[in-house]
Short mmCIF file of N, CA and C in Angstrom, two decimals:
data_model
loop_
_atom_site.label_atom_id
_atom_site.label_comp_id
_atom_site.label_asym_id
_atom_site.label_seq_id
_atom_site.Cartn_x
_atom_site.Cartn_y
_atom_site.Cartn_z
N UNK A 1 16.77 33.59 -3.84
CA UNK A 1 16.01 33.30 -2.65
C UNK A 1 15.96 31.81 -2.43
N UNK A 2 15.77 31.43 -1.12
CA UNK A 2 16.11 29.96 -0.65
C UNK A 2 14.31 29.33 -1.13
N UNK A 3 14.69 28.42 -1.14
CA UNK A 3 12.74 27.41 -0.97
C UNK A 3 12.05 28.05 0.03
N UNK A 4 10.78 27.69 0.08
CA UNK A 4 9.47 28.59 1.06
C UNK A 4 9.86 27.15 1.83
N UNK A 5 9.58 27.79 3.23
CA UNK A 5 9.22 27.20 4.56
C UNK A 5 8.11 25.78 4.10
N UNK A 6 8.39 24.99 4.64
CA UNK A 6 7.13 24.21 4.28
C UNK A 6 6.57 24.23 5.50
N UNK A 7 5.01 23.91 5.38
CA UNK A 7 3.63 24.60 6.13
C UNK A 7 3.64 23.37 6.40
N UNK A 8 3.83 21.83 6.25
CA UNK A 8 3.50 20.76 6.58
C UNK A 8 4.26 20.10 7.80
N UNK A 9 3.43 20.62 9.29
CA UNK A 9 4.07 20.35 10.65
C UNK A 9 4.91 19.09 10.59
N UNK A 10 4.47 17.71 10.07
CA UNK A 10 5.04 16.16 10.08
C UNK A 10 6.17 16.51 9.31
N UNK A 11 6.41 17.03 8.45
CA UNK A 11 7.57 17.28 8.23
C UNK A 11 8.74 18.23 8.51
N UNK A 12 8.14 18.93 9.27
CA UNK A 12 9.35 19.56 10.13
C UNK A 12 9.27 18.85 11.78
N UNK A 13 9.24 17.96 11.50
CA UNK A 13 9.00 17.23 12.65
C UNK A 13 9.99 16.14 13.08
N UNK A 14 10.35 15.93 11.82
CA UNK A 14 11.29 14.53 11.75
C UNK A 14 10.50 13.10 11.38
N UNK A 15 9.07 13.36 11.39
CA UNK A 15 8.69 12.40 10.88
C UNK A 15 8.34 12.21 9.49
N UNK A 16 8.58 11.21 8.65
CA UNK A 16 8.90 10.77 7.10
C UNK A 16 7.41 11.09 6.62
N UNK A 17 7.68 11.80 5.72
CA UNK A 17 5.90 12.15 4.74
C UNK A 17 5.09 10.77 4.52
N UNK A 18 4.22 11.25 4.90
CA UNK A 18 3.08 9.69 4.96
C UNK A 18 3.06 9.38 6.04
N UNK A 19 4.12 9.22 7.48
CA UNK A 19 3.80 8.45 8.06
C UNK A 19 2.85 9.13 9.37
N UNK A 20 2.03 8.39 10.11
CA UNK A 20 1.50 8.90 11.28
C UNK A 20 2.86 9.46 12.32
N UNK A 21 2.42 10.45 12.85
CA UNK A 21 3.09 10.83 13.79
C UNK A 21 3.28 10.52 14.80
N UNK A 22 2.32 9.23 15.26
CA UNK A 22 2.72 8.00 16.13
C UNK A 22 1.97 7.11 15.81
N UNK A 23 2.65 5.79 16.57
CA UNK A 23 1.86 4.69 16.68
C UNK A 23 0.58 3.96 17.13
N UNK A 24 -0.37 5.04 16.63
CA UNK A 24 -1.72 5.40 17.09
C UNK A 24 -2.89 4.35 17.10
N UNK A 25 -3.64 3.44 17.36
CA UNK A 25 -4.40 2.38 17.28
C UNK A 25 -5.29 2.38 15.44
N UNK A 26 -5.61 3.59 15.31
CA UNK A 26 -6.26 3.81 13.63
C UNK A 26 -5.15 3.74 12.81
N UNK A 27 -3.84 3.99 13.22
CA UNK A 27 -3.07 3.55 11.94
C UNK A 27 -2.37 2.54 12.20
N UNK A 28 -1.92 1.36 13.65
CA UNK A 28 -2.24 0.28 13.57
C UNK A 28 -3.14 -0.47 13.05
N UNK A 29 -3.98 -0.30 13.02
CA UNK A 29 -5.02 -1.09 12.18
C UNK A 29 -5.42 -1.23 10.94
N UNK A 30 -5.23 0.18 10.56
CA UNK A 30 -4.81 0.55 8.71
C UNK A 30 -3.85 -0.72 8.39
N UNK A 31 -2.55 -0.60 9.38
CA UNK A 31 -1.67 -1.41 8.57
C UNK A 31 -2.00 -2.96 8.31
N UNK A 32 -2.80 -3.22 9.44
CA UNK A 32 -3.16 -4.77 9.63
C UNK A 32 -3.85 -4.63 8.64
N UNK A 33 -5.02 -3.97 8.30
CA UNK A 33 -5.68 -4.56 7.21
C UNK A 33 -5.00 -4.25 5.89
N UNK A 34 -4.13 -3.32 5.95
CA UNK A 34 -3.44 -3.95 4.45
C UNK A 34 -2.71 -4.90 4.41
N UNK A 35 -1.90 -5.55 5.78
CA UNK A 35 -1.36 -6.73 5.94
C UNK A 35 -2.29 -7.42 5.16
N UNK A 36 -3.65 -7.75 5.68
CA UNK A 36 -4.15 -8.74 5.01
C UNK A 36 -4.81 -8.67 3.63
N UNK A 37 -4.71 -7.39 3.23
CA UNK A 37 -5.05 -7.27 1.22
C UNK A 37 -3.84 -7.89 0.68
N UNK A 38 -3.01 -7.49 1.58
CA UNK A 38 -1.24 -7.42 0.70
C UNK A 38 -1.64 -9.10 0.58
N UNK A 39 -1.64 -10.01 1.56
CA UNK A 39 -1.30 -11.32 2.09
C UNK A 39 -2.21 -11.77 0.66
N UNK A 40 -3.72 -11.46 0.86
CA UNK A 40 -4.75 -11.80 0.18
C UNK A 40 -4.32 -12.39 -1.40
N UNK A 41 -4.18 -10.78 -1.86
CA UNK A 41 -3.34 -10.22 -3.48
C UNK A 41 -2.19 -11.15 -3.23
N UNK A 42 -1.42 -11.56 -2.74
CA UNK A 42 -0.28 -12.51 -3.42
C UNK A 42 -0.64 -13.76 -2.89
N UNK A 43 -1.74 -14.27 -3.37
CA UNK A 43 -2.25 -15.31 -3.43
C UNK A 43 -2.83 -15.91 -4.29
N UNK A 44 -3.00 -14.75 -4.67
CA UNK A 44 -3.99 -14.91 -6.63
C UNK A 44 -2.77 -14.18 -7.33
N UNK A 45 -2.86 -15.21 -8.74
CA UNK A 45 -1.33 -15.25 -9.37
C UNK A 45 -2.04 -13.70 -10.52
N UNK A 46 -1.17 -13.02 -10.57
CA UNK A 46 -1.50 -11.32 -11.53
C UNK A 46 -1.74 -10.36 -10.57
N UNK A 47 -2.04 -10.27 -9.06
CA UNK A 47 -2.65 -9.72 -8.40
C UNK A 47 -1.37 -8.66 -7.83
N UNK A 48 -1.01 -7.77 -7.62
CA UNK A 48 0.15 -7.03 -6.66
C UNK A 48 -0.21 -6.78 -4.89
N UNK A 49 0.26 -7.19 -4.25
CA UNK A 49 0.25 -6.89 -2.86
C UNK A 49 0.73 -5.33 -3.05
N UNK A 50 1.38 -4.28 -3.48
CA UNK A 50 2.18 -3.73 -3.39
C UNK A 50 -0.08 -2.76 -3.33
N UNK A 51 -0.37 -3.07 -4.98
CA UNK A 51 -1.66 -2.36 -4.97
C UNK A 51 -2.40 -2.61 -3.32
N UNK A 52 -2.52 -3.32 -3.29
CA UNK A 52 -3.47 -3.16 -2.16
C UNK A 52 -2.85 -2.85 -0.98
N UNK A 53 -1.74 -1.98 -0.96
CA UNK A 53 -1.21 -1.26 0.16
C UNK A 53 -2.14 -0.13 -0.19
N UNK A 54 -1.50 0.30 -1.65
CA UNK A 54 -2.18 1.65 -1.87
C UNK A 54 -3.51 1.75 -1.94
N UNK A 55 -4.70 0.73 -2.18
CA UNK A 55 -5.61 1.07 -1.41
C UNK A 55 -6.25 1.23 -0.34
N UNK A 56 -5.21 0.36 0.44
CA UNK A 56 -5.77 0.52 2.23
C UNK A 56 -4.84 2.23 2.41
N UNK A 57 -4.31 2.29 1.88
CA UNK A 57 -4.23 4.04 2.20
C UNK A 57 -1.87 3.77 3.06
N UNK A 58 -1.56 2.46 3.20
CA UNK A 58 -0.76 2.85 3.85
C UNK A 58 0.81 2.17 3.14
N UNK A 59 0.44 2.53 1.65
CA UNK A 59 1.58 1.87 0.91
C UNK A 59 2.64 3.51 1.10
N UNK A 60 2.15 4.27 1.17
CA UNK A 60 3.51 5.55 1.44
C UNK A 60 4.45 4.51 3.04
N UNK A 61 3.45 4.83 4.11
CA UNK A 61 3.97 4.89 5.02
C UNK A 61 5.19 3.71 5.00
N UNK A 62 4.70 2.56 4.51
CA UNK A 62 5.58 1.04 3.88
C UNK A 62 6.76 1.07 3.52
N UNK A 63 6.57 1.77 2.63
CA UNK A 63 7.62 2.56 1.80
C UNK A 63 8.94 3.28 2.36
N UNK A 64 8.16 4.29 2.89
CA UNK A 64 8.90 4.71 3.93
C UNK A 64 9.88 4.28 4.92
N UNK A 65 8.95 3.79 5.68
CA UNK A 65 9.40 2.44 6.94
C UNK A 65 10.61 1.62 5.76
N UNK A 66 10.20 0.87 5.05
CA UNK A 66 11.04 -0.11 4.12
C UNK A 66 12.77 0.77 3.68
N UNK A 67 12.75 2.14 3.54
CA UNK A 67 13.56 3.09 2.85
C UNK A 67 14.54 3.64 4.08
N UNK A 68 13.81 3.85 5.28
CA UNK A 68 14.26 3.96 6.73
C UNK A 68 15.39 3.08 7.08
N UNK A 69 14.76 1.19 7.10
CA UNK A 69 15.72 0.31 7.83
C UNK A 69 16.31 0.00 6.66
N UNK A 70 16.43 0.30 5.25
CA UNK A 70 17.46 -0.47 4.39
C UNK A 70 18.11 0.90 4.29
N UNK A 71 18.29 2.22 4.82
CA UNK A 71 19.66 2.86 4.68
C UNK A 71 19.93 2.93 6.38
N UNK A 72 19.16 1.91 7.16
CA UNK A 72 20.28 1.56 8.54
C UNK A 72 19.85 2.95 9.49
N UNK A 73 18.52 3.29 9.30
CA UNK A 73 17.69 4.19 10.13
C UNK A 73 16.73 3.48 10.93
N UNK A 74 17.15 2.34 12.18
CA UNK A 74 16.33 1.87 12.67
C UNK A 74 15.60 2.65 13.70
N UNK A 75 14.26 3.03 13.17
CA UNK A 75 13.23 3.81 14.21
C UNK A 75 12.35 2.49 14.77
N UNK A 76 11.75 3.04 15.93
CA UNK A 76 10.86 1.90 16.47
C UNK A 76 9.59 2.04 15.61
N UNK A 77 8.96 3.31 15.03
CA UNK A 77 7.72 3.56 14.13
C UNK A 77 8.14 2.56 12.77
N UNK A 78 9.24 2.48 12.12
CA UNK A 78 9.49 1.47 11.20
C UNK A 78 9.70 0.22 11.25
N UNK A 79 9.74 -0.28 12.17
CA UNK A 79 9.64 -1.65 12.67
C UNK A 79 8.67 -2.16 12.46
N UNK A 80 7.58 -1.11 13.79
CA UNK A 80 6.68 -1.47 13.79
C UNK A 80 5.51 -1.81 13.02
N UNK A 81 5.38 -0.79 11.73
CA UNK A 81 5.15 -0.67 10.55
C UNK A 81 5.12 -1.88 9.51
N UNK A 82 6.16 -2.05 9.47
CA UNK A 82 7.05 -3.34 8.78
C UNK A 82 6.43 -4.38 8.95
N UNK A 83 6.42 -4.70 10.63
CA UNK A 83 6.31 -5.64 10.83
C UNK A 83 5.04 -6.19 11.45
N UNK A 84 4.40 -4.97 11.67
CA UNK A 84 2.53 -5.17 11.45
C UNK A 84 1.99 -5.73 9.73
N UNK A 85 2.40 -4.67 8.90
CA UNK A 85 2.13 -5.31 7.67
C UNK A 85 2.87 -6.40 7.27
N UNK A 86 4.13 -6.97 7.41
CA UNK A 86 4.45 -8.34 7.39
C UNK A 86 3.42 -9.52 7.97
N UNK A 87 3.71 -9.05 9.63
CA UNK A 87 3.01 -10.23 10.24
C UNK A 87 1.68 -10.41 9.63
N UNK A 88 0.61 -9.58 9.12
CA UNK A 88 -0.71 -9.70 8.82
C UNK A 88 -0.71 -10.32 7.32
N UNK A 89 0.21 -10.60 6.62
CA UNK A 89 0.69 -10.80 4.81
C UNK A 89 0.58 -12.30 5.21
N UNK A 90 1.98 -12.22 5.83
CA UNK A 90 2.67 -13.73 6.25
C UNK A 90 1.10 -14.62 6.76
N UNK A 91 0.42 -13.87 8.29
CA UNK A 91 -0.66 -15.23 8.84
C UNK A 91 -1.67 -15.36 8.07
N UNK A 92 -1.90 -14.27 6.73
CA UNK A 92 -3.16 -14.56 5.69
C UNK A 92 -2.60 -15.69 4.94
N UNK A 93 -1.21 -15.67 4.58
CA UNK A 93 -0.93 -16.44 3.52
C UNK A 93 -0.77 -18.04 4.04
N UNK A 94 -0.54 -17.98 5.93
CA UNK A 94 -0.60 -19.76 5.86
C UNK A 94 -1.39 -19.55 6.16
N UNK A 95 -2.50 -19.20 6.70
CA UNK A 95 -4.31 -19.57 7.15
C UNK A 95 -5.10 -19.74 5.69
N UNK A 96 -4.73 -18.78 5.01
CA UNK A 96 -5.56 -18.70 3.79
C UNK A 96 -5.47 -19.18 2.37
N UNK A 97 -4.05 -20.03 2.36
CA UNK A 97 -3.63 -20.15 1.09
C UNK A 97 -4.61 -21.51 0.73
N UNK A 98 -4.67 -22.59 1.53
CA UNK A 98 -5.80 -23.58 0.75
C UNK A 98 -7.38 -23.01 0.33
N UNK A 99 -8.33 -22.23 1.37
CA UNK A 99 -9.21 -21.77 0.72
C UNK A 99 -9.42 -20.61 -0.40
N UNK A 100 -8.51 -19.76 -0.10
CA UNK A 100 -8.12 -19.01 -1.80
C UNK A 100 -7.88 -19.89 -3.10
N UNK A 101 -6.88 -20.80 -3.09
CA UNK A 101 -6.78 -21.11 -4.03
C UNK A 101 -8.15 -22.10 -4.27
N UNK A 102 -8.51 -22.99 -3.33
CA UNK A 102 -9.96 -23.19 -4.08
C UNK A 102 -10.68 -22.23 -4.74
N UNK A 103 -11.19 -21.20 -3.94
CA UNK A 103 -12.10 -19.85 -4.52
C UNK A 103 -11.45 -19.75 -5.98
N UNK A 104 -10.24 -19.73 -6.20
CA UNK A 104 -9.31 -18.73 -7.28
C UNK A 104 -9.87 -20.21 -8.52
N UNK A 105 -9.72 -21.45 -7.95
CA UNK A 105 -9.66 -22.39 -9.08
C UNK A 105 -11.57 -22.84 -9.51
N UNK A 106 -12.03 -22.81 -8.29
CA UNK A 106 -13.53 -22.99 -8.64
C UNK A 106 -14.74 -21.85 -8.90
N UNK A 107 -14.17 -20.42 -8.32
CA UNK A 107 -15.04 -19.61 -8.85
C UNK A 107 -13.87 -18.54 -9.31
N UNK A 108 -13.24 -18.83 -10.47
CA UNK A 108 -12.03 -17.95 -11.22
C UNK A 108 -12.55 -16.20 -11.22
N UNK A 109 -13.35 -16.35 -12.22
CA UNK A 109 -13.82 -14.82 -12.02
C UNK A 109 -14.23 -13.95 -10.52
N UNK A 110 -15.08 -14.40 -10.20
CA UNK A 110 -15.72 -14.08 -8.97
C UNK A 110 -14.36 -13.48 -8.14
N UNK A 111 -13.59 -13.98 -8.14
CA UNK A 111 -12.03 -13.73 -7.30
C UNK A 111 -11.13 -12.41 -8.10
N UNK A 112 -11.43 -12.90 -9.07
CA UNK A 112 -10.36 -11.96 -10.40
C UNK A 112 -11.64 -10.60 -10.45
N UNK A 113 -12.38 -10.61 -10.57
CA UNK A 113 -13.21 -9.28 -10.24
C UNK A 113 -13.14 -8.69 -9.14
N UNK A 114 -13.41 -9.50 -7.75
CA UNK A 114 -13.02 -8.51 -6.88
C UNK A 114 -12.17 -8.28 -6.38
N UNK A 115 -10.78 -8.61 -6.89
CA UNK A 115 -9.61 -8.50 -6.97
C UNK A 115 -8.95 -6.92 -7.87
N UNK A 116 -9.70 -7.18 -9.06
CA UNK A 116 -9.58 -6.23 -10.38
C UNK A 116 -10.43 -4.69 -9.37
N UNK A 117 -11.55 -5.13 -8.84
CA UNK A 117 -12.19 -4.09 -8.35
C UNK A 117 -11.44 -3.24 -7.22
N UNK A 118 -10.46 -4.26 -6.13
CA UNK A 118 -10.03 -3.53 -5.52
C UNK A 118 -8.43 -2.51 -5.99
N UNK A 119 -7.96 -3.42 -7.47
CA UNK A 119 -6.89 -2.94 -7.92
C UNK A 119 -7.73 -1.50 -8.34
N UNK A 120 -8.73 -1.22 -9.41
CA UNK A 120 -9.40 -0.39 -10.17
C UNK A 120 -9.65 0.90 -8.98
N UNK A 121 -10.17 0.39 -7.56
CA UNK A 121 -10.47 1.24 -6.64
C UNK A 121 -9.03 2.25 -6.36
N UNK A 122 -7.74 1.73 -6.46
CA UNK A 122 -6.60 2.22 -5.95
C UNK A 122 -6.52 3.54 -6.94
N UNK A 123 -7.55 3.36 -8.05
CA UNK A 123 -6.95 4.37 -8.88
C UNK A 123 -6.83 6.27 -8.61
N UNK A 124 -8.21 6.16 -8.07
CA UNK A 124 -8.29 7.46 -7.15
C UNK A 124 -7.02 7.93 -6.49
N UNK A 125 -6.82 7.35 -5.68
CA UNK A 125 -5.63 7.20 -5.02
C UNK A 125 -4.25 7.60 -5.40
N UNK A 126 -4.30 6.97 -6.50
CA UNK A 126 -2.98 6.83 -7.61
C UNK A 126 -3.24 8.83 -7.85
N UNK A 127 -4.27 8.85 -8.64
CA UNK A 127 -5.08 10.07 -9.10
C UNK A 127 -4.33 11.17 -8.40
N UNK A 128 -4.84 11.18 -6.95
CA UNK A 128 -4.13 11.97 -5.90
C UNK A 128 -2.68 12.47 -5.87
N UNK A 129 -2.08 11.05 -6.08
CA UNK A 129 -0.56 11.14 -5.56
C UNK A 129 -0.10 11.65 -7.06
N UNK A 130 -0.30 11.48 -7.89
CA UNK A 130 0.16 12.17 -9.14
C UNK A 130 -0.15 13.74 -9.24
N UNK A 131 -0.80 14.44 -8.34
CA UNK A 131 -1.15 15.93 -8.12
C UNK A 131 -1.79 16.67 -9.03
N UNK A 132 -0.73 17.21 -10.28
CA UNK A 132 -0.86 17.97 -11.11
C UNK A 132 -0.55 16.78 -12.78
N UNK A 133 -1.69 16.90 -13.53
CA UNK A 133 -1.43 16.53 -14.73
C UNK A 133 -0.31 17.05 -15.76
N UNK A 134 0.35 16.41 -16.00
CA UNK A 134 1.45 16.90 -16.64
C UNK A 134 1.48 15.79 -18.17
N UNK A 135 2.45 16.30 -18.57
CA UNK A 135 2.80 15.21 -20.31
C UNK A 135 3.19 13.87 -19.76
N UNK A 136 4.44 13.91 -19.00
CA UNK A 136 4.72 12.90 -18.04
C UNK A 136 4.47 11.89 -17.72
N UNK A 137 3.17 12.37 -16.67
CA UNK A 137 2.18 12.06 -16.24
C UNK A 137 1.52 11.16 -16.74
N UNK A 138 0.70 11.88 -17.36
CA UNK A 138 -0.12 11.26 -18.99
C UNK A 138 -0.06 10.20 -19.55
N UNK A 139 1.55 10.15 -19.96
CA UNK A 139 2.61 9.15 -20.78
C UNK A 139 2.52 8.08 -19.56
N UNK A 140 2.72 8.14 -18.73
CA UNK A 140 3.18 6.99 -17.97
C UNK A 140 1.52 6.46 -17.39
N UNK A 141 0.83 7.53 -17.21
CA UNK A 141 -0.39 6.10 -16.61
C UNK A 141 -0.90 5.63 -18.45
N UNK A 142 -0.81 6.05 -19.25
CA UNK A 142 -1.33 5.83 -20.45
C UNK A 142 -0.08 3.91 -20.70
N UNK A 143 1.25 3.74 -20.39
CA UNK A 143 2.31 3.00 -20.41
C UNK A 143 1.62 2.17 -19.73
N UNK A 144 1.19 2.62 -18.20
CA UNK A 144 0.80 1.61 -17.27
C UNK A 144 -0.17 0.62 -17.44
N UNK A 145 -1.17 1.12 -18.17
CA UNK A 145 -2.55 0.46 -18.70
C UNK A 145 -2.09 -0.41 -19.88
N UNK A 146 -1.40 -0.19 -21.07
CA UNK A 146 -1.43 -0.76 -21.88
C UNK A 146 -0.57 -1.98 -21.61
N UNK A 147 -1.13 -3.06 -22.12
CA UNK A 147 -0.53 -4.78 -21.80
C UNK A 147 0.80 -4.78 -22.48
#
């Protein structure tokens, strides 16, 4: 017997898992503000922009979009995508890079905590996308944690 039908409309749709099914003003704005975690996080040196996609909720769609135009699938939803969370990375990082790095050099912790807090928050998240606990599983967030 072939695979079951999948029940998930966006994907028999043609549109890529994760992403909105259009270019809707709430997931414009999702992206901007992870533009500016992403921008934020690679400003403070240990920090991943990549995490604070996945906590603003729109590191799939990124991904996606990113996986789209580098096998030469230019959609206008991946552009746009792209280049909302670019543009919002890029204008945090020249508006913001002198007062971060003050914050980062005169109140070190204060920055590295709520930094750590918003990495720690992604974990749920993470939680989710891993589904079902497996050995795997296990092994690898157990890898991930250890220094």
């Amino acid at each position: 017997m072939g695979e079951p039908a999948d029940k998930d409309p966006a994907r028999n749709s043609g549109v890529a898992p994760g992403q909105p099914r259009d270019a809707s003003g709430p997931a414009r704005l999702r992206c901007v503000v992870g533009g500016v975690f992403m921008g934020l996080a690679n400003l403070v040196p240990g920090i991943s922009g990549g995490t604070m996609l996945l906590v603003t909720g729109v590191y799939e769609w990124f991904v996606d979009a990113v996986a789209e135009l580098s096998t030469l699938k230019f959609r206008a939803r991946s552009f746009l995508t792209v280049g909302i969370i670019g543009a919002s990375a890029a204008a945090v990082i020249v508006l913001f890079a002198g007062p971060v790095k003050n914050l980062v050099v005169e109140h070190r912790w204060v920055m590295y905590s709520l930094f750590l807090g918003l990495t720690l928050g992604g974990l749920p998240v993470v939680w989710r996308m891993a589904r079902r606990l497996s050995t795997a599983v296990a092994l690898g967030a157990v890898a991930g944690f250890v220094p």
